[in-house]
CSV table of C-alpha atoms and ligand atoms in Angstrom, one decimal:
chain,number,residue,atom,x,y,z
A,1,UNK,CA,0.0,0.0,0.0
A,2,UNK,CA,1.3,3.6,-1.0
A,3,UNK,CA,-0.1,6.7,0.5
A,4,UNK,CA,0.1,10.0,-1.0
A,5,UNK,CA,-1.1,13.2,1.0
A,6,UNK,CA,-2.2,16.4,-0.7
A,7,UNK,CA,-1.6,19.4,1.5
A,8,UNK,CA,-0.6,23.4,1.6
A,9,UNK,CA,-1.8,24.8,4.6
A,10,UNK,CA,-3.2,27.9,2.6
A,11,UNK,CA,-6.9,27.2,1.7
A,12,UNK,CA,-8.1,27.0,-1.8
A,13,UNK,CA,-5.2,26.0,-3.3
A,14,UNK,CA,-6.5,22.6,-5.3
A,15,UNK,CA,-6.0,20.2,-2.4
A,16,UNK,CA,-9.4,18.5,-2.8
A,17,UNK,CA,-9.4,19.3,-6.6
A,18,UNK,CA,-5.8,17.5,-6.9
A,19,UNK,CA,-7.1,14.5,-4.2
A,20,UNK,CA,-10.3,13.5,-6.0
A,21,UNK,CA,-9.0,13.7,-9.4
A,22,UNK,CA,-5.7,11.3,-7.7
A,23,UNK,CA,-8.1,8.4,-6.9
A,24,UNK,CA,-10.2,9.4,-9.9
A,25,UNK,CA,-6.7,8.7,-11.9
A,26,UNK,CA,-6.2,5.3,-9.8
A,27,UNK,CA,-9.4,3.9,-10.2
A,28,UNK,CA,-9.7,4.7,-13.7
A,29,UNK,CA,-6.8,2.3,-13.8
A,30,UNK,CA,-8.6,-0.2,-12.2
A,31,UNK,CA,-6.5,-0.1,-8.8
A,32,UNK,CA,-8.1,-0.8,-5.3
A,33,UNK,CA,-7.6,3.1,-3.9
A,34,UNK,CA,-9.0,5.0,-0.9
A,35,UNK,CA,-9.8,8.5,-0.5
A,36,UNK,CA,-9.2,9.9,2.9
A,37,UNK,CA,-10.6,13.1,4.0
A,38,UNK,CA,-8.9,14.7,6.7
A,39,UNK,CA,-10.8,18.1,6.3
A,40,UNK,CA,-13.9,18.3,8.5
A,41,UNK,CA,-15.2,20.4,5.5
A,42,UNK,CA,-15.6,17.4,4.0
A,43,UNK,CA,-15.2,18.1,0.8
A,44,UNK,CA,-13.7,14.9,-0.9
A,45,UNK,CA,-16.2,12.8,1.6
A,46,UNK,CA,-19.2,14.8,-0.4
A,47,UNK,CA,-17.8,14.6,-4.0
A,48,UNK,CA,-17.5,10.9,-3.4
A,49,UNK,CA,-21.2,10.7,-2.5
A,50,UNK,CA,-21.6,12.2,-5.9
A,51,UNK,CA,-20.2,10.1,-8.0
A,52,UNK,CA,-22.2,8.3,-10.3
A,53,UNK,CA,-22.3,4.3,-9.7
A,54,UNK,CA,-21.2,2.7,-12.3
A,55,UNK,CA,-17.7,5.2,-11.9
A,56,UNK,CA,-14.7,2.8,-11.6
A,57,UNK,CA,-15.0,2.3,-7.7
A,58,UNK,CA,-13.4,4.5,-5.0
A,59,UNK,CA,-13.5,3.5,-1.5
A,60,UNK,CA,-14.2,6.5,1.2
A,61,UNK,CA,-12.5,7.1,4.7
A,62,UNK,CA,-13.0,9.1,7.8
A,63,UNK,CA,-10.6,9.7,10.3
A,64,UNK,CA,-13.7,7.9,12.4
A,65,UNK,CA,-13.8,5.2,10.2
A,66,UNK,CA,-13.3,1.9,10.9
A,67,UNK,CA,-9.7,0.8,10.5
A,68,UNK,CA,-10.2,-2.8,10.2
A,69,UNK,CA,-12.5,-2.4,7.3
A,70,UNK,CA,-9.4,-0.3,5.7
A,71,UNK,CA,-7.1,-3.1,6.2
A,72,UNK,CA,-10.0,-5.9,4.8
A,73,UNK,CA,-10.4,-3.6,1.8
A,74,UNK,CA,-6.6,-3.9,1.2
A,75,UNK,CA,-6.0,-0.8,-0.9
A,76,UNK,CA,-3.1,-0.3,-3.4
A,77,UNK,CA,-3.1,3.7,-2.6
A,78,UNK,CA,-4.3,5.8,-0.1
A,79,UNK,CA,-4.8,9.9,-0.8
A,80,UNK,CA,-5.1,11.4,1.6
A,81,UNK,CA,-7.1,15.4,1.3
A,82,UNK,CA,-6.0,17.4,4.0
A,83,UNK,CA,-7.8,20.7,5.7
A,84,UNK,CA,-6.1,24.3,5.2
A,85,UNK,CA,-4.0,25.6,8.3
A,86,UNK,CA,-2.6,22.1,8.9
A,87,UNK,CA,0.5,22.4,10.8
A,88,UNK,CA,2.4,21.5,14.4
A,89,UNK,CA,1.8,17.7,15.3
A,90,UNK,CA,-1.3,16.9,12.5
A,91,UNK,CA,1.4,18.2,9.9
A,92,UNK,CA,3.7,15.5,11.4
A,93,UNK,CA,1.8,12.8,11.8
A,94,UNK,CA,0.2,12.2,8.1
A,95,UNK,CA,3.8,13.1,6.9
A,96,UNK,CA,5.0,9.9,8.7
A,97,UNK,CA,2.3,8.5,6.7
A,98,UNK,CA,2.6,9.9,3.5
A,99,UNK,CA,5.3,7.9,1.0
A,100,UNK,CA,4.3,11.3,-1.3
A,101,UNK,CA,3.5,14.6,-0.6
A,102,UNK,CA,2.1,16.8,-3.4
A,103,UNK,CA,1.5,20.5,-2.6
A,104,UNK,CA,-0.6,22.9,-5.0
A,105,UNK,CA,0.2,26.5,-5.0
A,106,UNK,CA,-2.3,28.9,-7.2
A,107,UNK,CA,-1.1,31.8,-8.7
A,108,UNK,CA,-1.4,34.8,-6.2
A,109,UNK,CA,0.6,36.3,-4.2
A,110,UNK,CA,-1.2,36.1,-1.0
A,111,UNK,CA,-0.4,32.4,-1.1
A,112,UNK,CA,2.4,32.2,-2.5
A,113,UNK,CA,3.4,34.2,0.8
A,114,UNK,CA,1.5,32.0,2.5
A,115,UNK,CA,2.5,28.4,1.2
A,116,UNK,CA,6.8,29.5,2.1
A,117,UNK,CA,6.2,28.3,5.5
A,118,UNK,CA,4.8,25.3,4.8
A,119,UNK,CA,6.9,24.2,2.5
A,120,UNK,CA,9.7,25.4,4.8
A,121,UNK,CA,7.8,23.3,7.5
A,122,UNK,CA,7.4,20.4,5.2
A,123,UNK,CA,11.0,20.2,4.2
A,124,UNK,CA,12.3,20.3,8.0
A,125,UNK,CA,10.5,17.0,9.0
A,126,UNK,CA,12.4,14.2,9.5
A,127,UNK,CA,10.5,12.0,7.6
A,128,UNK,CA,11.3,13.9,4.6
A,129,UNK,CA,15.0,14.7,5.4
A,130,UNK,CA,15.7,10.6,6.4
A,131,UNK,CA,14.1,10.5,2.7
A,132,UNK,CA,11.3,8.6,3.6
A,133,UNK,CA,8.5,11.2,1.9
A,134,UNK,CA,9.5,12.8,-1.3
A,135,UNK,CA,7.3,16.2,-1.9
A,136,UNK,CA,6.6,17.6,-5.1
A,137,UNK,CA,5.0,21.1,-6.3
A,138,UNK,CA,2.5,21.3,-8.6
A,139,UNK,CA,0.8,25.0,-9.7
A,140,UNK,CA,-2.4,24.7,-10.1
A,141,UNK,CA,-5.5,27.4,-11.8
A,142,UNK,CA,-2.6,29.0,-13.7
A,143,UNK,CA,-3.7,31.2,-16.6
A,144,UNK,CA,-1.3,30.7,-19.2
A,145,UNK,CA,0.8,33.7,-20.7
A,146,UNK,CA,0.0,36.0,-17.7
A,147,UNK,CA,2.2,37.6,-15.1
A,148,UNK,CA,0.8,36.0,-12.6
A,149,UNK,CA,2.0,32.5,-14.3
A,150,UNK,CA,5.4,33.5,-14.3
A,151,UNK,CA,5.7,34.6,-10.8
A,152,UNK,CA,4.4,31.4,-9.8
A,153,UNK,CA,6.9,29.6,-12.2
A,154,UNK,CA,9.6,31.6,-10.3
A,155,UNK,CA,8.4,31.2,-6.7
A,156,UNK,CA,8.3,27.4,-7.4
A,157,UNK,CA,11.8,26.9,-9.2
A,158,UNK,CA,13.1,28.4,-6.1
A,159,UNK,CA,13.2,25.5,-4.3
A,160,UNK,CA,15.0,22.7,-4.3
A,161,UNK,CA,11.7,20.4,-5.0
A,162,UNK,CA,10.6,18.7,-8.3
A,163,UNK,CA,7.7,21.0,-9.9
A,164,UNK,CA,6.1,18.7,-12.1
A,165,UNK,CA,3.1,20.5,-13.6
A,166,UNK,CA,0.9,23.6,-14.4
A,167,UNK,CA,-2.5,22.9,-13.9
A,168,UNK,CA,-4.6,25.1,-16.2
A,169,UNK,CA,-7.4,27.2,-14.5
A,170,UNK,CA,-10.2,25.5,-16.5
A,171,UNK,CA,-13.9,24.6,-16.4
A,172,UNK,CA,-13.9,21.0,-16.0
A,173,UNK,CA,-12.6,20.9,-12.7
A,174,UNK,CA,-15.5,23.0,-11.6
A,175,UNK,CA,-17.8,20.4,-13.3
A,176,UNK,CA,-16.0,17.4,-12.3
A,177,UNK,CA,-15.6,18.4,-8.4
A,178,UNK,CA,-19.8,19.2,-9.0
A,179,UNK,CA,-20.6,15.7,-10.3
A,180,UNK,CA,-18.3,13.1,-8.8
A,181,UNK,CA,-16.4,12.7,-11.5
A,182,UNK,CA,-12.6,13.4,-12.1
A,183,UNK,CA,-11.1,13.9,-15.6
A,184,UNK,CA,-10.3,10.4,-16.1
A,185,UNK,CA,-13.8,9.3,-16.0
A,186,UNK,CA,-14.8,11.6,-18.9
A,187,UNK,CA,-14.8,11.2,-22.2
A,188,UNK,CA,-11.1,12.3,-23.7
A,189,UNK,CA,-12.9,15.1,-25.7
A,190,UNK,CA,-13.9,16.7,-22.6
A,191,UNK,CA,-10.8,16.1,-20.3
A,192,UNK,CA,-8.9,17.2,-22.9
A,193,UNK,CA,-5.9,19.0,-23.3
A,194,UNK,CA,-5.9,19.2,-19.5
A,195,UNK,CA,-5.8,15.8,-18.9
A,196,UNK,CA,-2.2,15.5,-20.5
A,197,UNK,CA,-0.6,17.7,-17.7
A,198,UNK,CA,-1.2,15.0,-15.1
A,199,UNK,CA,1.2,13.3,-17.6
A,200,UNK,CA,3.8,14.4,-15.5
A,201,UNK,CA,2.1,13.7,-12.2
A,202,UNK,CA,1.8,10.3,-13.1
A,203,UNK,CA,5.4,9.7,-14.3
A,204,UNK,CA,6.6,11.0,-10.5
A,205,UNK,CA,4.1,8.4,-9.0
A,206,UNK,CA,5.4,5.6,-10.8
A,207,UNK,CA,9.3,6.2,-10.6
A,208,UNK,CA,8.3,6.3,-6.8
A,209,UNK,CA,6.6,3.1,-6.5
B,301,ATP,N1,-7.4,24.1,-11.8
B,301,ATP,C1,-8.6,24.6,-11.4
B,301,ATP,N2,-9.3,25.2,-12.4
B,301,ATP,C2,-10.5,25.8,-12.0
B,301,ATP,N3,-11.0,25.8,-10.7
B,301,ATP,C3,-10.3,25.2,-9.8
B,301,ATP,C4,-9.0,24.6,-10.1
B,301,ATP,N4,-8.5,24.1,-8.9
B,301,ATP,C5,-9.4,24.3,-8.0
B,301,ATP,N5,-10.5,25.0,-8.5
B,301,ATP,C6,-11.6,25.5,-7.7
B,301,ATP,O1,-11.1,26.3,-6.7
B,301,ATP,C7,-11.9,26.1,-5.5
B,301,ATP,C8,-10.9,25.7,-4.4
B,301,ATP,O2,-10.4,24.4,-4.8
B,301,ATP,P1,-10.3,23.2,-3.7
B,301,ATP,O3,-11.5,23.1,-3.0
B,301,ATP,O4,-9.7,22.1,-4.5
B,301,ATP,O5,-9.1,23.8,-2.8
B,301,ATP,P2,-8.7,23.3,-1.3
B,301,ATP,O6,-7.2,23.6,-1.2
B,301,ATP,O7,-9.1,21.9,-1.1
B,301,ATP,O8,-9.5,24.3,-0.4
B,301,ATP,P3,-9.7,24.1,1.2
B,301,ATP,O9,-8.4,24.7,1.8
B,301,ATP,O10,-10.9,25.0,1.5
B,301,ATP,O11,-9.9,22.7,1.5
B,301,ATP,C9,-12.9,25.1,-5.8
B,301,ATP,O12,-14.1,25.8,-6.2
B,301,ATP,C10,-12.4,24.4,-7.0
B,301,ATP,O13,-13.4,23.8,-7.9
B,302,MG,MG1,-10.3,21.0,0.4
């Protein structure tokens, strides 16, 4: 089993959008894969009651679910969505869980700002620096061609952390996060172009497994 945590402690930076479209991707490939909401907001819990049956199968956890039943069900990956403002011991604990750690940043400067100190946070924990979790950057809702795009591309190459996509700031994540669905369970039509710049994403996954 492989678990991979979403997380920047700034809200609205794609967590749940990047989470449900991750076991939207793993399903799709026909892999047994949980999705874990840490956020009492809920918000991966209640796009996963909207997905359609019939959608290649995601399983759905609680921090008060029962474990047992996660260990009978005997998933292939875990994602884990996490709430905004995680930090101190929560912060810790799923990163001793987490084999990945991806971490959206949109383009704005307010979190940009915001997401330095959590990735500064993420970088100093000792799961990451014995090289047990590997983090990765991904910018997400970027408008191609605009200023605020390249300031984004330059905050993230700062680091010393893969960067392994732009996420385009596009419709269909509005419609998928409204109806259950992820881009991998549309029709290619639809999902695409965006759908080839989890190309990347998937690439980091598998040279990690
Ligand atoms: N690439 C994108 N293109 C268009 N809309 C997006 C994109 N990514 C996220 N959104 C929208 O932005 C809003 C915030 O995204 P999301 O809920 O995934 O962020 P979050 O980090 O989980 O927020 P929170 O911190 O509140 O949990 C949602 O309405 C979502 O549909
Ligand atoms: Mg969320």
């Amino acid at each position: 089993m492989k678990r991979l945590l979403v997380a920047n402690a700034k809200g609205g930076s794609g967590k749940s959008t990047l989470a449900t479209n991750l076991a939207g991707m793993f399903a799709a490939r026909r892999l047994r894969v949980v999705l874990a909401d840490m956020d009492r907001q809920q918000s991966a819990a209640r796009w996963l009651a909207r997905r359609p049956a019939g959608f290649p199968a995601i399983h759905g956890w609680l921090p008060d679910s029962d474990r047992d039943a996660l260990k009978a069900y005997d998933p292939q990956w875990v994602v884990y969505d996490s709430p905004a403002g995680l930090h101190g011991n929560k912060l810790e604990e799923l990163i001793k869980r987490a084999d990945l750690v991806l971490v959206p940043v949109v383009p704005s400067v307010l979190d940009m700002d915001a997401s330095v100190d959590f990735i500064e946070a993420l970088a100093a924990q000792k799961a990451v620096r014995r090289g047990d979790s590997s983090i990765a950057l991904v910018a997400n809702r970027v408008a191609p061609q605009t200023l605020a795009a390249r300031e984004l591309e330059n905050f993230l190459a700062a680091w010393d952390l893969p960067v392994l996509t732009q996420l385009h700031d596009a419709q269909v994540y509005v419609q998928c996060a409204a109806s259950g669905a992820s881009l991998f369970d549309l029709p290619r039509s639809r999902a695409a172009p965006e759908i080839e710049r989890w190309d990347p994403l998937q690439h980091w996954i598998a040279q990690h497994l």
